[in-house]
């Protein structure tokens, strides 16, 4: 029993000792704090508190255990948690211990977080206890735990559209699943707030809708005629219900139903003469409706067939054109424009238009005979025949263009050019030879051009036995040559005809031509070269294109010979459009023919299967060539003068146009210039739009092609009068001259200055002037074969007859020829300057007349009184000082001299009453029947006289009636 008591006591003591040891041991820091290995946290952008899972709690085994409720345990500092330490660079968080005894802590943000900058943060954390000793130097650290913290987003940003505006094009009549997509973005970092949840069309009552992804489509079929463009305002919302900061504008263009063809084509293009080339299709492009094409070919045609001879060409005479193109001399024009020197074409109908070429119409009943001497009856080989012809359709009968046949007795055709069944045939019968063998006689060409009713240029170069034919500059070989015997020699004259063939045996015309001819020429002894032929055929208007460098290799362009059409080929639509936009119209004539030139563009498009996949309609329009500013050709100079009879009879003759001046002007409308100090009346006139423009004349330079001098009244009598000009001077200036009993004609395309110089050289000679008192001539000039004609400049030349002093010496009063003043270097006869008039000595008969008149006048003055005598004396003194000329009225049938009272004209600065009296006197003189020898001075000459000379001169008119005089 004692042993049991002992064992029980020992156990109690042991227990107490154990507890005491444990308490003692607790005071020693043996263990490290313990935390979880991983933590996950969440923090909001506008908050600093981090919610961790699991919570941040550190445990330490150095803390005493509680075995019973009644047993109180006192924690020592070795078991407390003193803090947490965060490891990492630039970690924006800190860990704070909330309760040391329990080890509870918290993590919080040091600064405001931005989810958009960093959505997640990862770092490590350690816990440490309070350690042993007063300074805690024996503290222990836990292991490092990983902390993941996610920054929660707040909806602080609104959606923003990626584009400032959107646009799309749709075709009418079609319902689209999607026309275009609008897209907005949100700068928030979270999925919820950064996503665009919906889009909305703000504009009301539009046939469009938008889905949540931003795709816009139409809710009904659109009509181009109803609306060509819609403007929509669209907004966006994010999933946080924030609306876009700015709405976006959407433009939707409505196109008509896609139809392949040329777009941007202006049907009317106006061309102003003298402006160079004009782009025809500056904005045109080809719409292919998105078809996959492989090649494009376009043919552009400019229709000018109705203009002159197929296009706008210079309308000078064909002979002048040959000369301008470099042809040698010897060309004879068989169809010239009607004139005084070439009148055999007068009866032929023409096109009645000088704007274009002079062409002649043959209706199957008309033909003309070419006068003898115009061209040699037998052509000297080689020779050339050229003609412009429009003919069609063909006929079974022969239609003769040119024919040289027997004039009488027989019907043999020596040579002819005719049309038969769309064949052009040249007949050339050789002259008789010693050996009468077959020789080539007919050359046949089968040509579509002969019967297509279009103008074509034909040139035949004949160098027997070969004949070369050029049609519009292209060479054609004869498909058939037939032979025949040479003609038998005869002495029958030949007749050259145009439009038919003369049958000498029947004395009638046959084989009439139906069509139009122009420019029929024959040149004997020389052939036309290709350069001249091309020049004659070349148009002055046509199409042109300047290829841009970047597309020159991608597109091919080809022209026809007269540049009235061109073909463009390529496979690149953009390059093709650029070439089309550079095609232009050009007319190099100074005065082009006004009117319409039709324009057509035909196009072929091929796809990958090398077949025509789309049909492009023909584009048609026209070029309107505006009326050019027409020139006014003015001839001016001295139109009335007198010369002594000796001058007319001299070898030099009398110069007809010594001071002729040729001027060409055009009239322009220009805006009127307003003076700065305009009056009130001018200011009021500014309201009237018609005052804003004024008309001015501007002198221009251009060529003439004809000047014609004709005698008015009787024709020139070759036995005693002629018009002459130095042929060397004419040829030196590149002109030609023809003369006849009607007058003289200068021809050739040349400057107005050269024509002036030659006209100055024209002299009139008359070696039988006894019965001649005056001669009148008319001059006019023209350009472009009569398209522009000058005024008729008329010149009157008076003959001053000087009586022989030995004849009728004692009968001076019976037959006075003429009274000629003696004190003037130039005579003013009947109010006109006598330019360079030779002074004639006063004959005795004239002196006697003057003495008798003066004596009679003085006697009359004495009877009237002293005052009248003094007045008459003063008037006589003025006559002597001013060099006045006397004019007398006589009737030589009764040999009675009538002296008119002299009238004194005061100076130009005299009173208005005297000026009115002078005007009345002049009007009275105009009312009298004045003969051709006493016409009044021209206004131009009066304007050219000095004022003091006009005031100082006093003119007396001399009237006569020579009906009863015999010379």
Short mmCIF file of N, CA, C and O in Angstrom, two decimals, residues 634-687:
data_model
loop_
_atom_site.label_atom_id
_atom_site.label_comp_id
_atom_site.label_asym_id
_atom_site.label_seq_id
_atom_site.Cartn_x
_atom_site.Cartn_y
_atom_site.Cartn_z
N UNK A 634 -10.11 94.55 -146.80
CA UNK A 634 -10.42 95.91 -147.24
C UNK A 634 -9.35 96.41 -148.20
O UNK A 634 -8.14 96.32 -147.90
N UNK A 635 -9.79 96.92 -149.34
CA UNK A 635 -8.90 97.55 -150.32
C UNK A 635 -9.14 99.05 -150.27
O UNK A 635 -10.29 99.51 -150.31
N UNK A 636 -8.07 99.82 -150.19
CA UNK A 636 -8.22 101.27 -150.12
C UNK A 636 -7.05 101.91 -150.87
O UNK A 636 -6.03 101.28 -151.13
N UNK A 637 -7.23 103.17 -151.19
CA UNK A 637 -6.20 103.91 -151.91
C UNK A 637 -6.83 105.06 -152.70
O UNK A 637 -7.96 105.48 -152.43
N UNK A 638 -6.10 105.56 -153.67
CA UNK A 638 -6.60 106.67 -154.50
C UNK A 638 -7.53 106.08 -155.56
O UNK A 638 -7.13 105.22 -156.34
N UNK A 639 -8.78 106.55 -155.56
CA UNK A 639 -9.75 105.96 -156.46
C UNK A 639 -10.14 106.88 -157.62
O UNK A 639 -11.03 106.53 -158.40
N UNK A 640 -9.50 108.04 -157.74
CA UNK A 640 -9.85 108.96 -158.83
C UNK A 640 -8.66 109.89 -159.09
O UNK A 640 -8.25 110.62 -158.18
N UNK A 641 -8.13 109.85 -160.26
CA UNK A 641 -7.03 110.75 -160.58
C UNK A 641 -7.00 110.97 -162.09
O UNK A 641 -7.71 110.29 -162.85
N UNK A 642 -6.17 111.92 -162.49
CA UNK A 642 -6.06 112.27 -163.91
C UNK A 642 -4.60 112.28 -164.33
O UNK A 642 -3.71 112.53 -163.52
N UNK A 643 -4.36 111.98 -165.58
CA UNK A 643 -3.02 111.99 -166.14
C UNK A 643 -3.09 112.58 -167.55
O UNK A 643 -4.13 112.50 -168.23
N UNK A 644 -1.99 113.09 -167.97
CA UNK A 644 -1.91 113.61 -169.31
C UNK A 644 -1.98 112.50 -170.34
O UNK A 644 -1.57 111.36 -170.09
N UNK A 645 -2.49 112.81 -171.50
CA UNK A 645 -2.64 111.79 -172.54
C UNK A 645 -1.31 111.19 -172.93
O UNK A 645 -1.22 110.01 -173.28
N UNK A 646 -0.25 112.01 -172.83
CA UNK A 646 1.08 111.51 -173.21
C UNK A 646 1.51 110.35 -172.32
O UNK A 646 2.22 109.45 -172.76
N UNK A 647 1.11 110.39 -171.06
CA UNK A 647 1.49 109.32 -170.15
C UNK A 647 0.82 108.00 -170.54
O UNK A 647 1.41 106.93 -170.44
N UNK A 648 -0.43 108.06 -170.93
CA UNK A 648 -1.12 106.84 -171.35
C UNK A 648 -0.46 106.23 -172.58
O UNK A 648 -0.43 105.01 -172.74
N UNK A 649 0.08 107.09 -173.44
CA UNK A 649 0.66 106.61 -174.69
C UNK A 649 2.13 106.24 -174.54
O UNK A 649 2.74 105.71 -175.46
N UNK A 650 2.72 106.55 -173.40
CA UNK A 650 4.14 106.27 -173.19
C UNK A 650 4.36 104.77 -173.01
O UNK A 650 3.43 104.02 -172.70
N UNK A 651 5.59 104.28 -173.18
CA UNK A 651 5.86 102.84 -172.99
C UNK A 651 5.55 102.36 -171.57
O UNK A 651 5.22 101.19 -171.38
N UNK A 652 5.69 103.24 -170.59
CA UNK A 652 5.44 102.82 -169.20
C UNK A 652 3.94 102.76 -168.88
O UNK A 652 3.51 101.97 -168.05
N UNK A 653 3.15 103.62 -169.51
CA UNK A 653 1.73 103.67 -169.20
C UNK A 653 1.46 104.37 -167.87
O UNK A 653 2.33 105.07 -167.32
N UNK A 654 0.27 104.19 -167.35
CA UNK A 654 -0.17 104.86 -166.11
C UNK A 654 -0.37 103.79 -165.03
O UNK A 654 -1.04 102.78 -165.25
N UNK A 655 0.21 104.03 -163.86
CA UNK A 655 0.04 103.12 -162.73
C UNK A 655 -1.39 103.23 -162.20
O UNK A 655 -1.83 104.32 -161.83
N UNK A 656 -2.10 102.10 -162.14
CA UNK A 656 -3.50 102.13 -161.71
C UNK A 656 -3.66 102.22 -160.20
O UNK A 656 -4.57 102.87 -159.70
N UNK A 657 -2.80 101.50 -159.45
CA UNK A 657 -2.97 101.43 -158.00
C UNK A 657 -1.68 101.84 -157.29
O UNK A 657 -1.02 101.03 -156.62
N UNK A 658 -1.32 103.13 -157.42
CA UNK A 658 -0.01 103.53 -156.86
C UNK A 658 0.05 103.48 -155.35
O UNK A 658 1.10 103.23 -154.78
N UNK A 659 -1.06 103.70 -154.68
CA UNK A 659 -1.05 103.71 -153.22
C UNK A 659 -2.05 102.71 -152.65
O UNK A 659 -2.67 102.95 -151.61
N UNK A 660 -2.21 101.60 -153.31
CA UNK A 660 -3.17 100.59 -152.86
C UNK A 660 -2.72 99.98 -151.53
O UNK A 660 -1.53 99.69 -151.33
N UNK A 661 -3.67 99.77 -150.66
CA UNK A 661 -3.39 99.17 -149.35
C UNK A 661 -4.40 98.05 -149.12
O UNK A 661 -5.60 98.22 -149.28
N UNK A 662 -3.89 96.84 -148.78
CA UNK A 662 -4.74 95.69 -148.47
C UNK A 662 -4.62 95.39 -146.98
O UNK A 662 -3.52 95.12 -146.48
N UNK A 663 -5.74 95.45 -146.31
CA UNK A 663 -5.77 95.21 -144.86
C UNK A 663 -6.88 94.20 -144.57
O UNK A 663 -7.97 94.28 -145.14
N UNK A 664 -6.59 93.26 -143.68
CA UNK A 664 -7.60 92.29 -143.25
C UNK A 664 -7.80 92.44 -141.74
O UNK A 664 -6.83 92.46 -140.98
N UNK A 665 -9.04 92.55 -141.34
CA UNK A 665 -9.35 92.72 -139.92
C UNK A 665 -10.42 91.72 -139.50
O UNK A 665 -11.19 91.22 -140.33
N UNK A 666 -10.43 91.43 -138.22
CA UNK A 666 -11.52 90.65 -137.63
C UNK A 666 -12.13 91.48 -136.51
O UNK A 666 -11.46 92.33 -135.91
N UNK A 667 -13.39 91.24 -136.25
CA UNK A 667 -14.12 91.98 -135.22
C UNK A 667 -14.28 91.11 -134.00
O UNK A 667 -14.76 89.98 -134.09
N UNK A 668 -13.85 91.63 -132.86
CA UNK A 668 -13.95 90.90 -131.61
C UNK A 668 -14.82 91.67 -130.63
O UNK A 668 -14.87 92.90 -130.65
N UNK A 669 -15.47 90.93 -129.75
CA UNK A 669 -16.20 91.54 -128.64
C UNK A 669 -15.36 91.44 -127.39
O UNK A 669 -14.91 90.35 -127.02
N UNK A 670 -15.12 92.58 -126.76
CA UNK A 670 -14.32 92.61 -125.54
C UNK A 670 -15.10 93.36 -124.46
O UNK A 670 -16.00 94.15 -124.75
N UNK A 671 -14.73 93.08 -123.22
CA UNK A 671 -15.37 93.78 -122.12
C UNK A 671 -14.92 95.23 -122.08
O UNK A 671 -13.73 95.52 -122.23
N UNK A 672 -15.89 96.10 -121.89
CA UNK A 672 -15.58 97.52 -121.85
C UNK A 672 -14.87 97.85 -120.55
O UNK A 672 -15.23 97.36 -119.48
N UNK A 673 -13.83 98.69 -120.65
CA UNK A 673 -13.09 99.10 -119.47
C UNK A 673 -13.81 100.29 -118.84
O UNK A 673 -14.16 101.25 -119.50
N UNK A 674 -13.98 100.23 -117.53
CA UNK A 674 -14.67 101.28 -116.78
C UNK A 674 -13.63 102.22 -116.19
O UNK A 674 -12.70 101.79 -115.51
N UNK A 675 -13.78 103.51 -116.47
CA UNK A 675 -12.85 104.50 -115.93
C UNK A 675 -13.09 104.66 -114.43
O UNK A 675 -14.21 104.60 -113.95
N UNK A 676 -12.02 104.91 -113.64
CA UNK A 676 -12.20 105.08 -112.19
C UNK A 676 -13.09 106.26 -111.86
O UNK A 676 -13.91 106.20 -110.94
N UNK A 677 -12.96 107.36 -112.63
CA UNK A 677 -13.77 108.55 -112.33
C UNK A 677 -15.00 108.56 -113.22
O UNK A 677 -15.29 109.53 -113.91
N UNK A 678 -15.73 107.47 -113.21
CA UNK A 678 -16.93 107.36 -114.03
C UNK A 678 -17.98 108.34 -113.54
O UNK A 678 -18.17 108.55 -112.35
N UNK A 679 -18.69 108.92 -114.50
CA UNK A 679 -19.75 109.86 -114.14
C UNK A 679 -20.98 109.10 -113.70
O UNK A 679 -21.06 107.88 -113.80
N UNK A 680 -21.95 109.86 -113.19
CA UNK A 680 -23.19 109.23 -112.75
C UNK A 680 -23.89 108.54 -113.91
O UNK A 680 -24.49 107.48 -113.76
N UNK A 681 -23.80 109.14 -115.08
CA UNK A 681 -24.45 108.52 -116.25
C UNK A 681 -23.81 107.18 -116.57
O UNK A 681 -24.49 106.22 -116.91
N UNK A 682 -22.48 107.13 -116.44
CA UNK A 682 -21.79 105.86 -116.69
C UNK A 682 -22.17 104.84 -115.64
O UNK A 682 -22.37 103.66 -115.95
N UNK A 683 -22.26 105.26 -114.40
CA UNK A 683 -22.64 104.33 -113.35
C UNK A 683 -24.04 103.78 -113.59
O UNK A 683 -24.32 102.60 -113.35
N UNK A 684 -24.91 104.62 -114.09
CA UNK A 684 -26.25 104.13 -114.39
C UNK A 684 -26.25 103.17 -115.56
O UNK A 684 -27.04 102.23 -115.61
N UNK A 685 -25.32 103.39 -116.50
CA UNK A 685 -25.27 102.49 -117.66
C UNK A 685 -24.72 101.13 -117.31
O UNK A 685 -24.94 100.17 -118.02
N UNK A 686 -23.98 101.04 -116.17
CA UNK A 686 -23.41 99.75 -115.79
C UNK A 686 -24.48 98.72 -115.47
O UNK A 686 -24.23 97.52 -115.52
N UNK A 687 -25.65 99.19 -115.12
CA UNK A 687 -26.73 98.25 -114.83
C UNK A 687 -27.22 97.54 -116.08
O UNK A 687 -27.82 96.48 -116.00
#
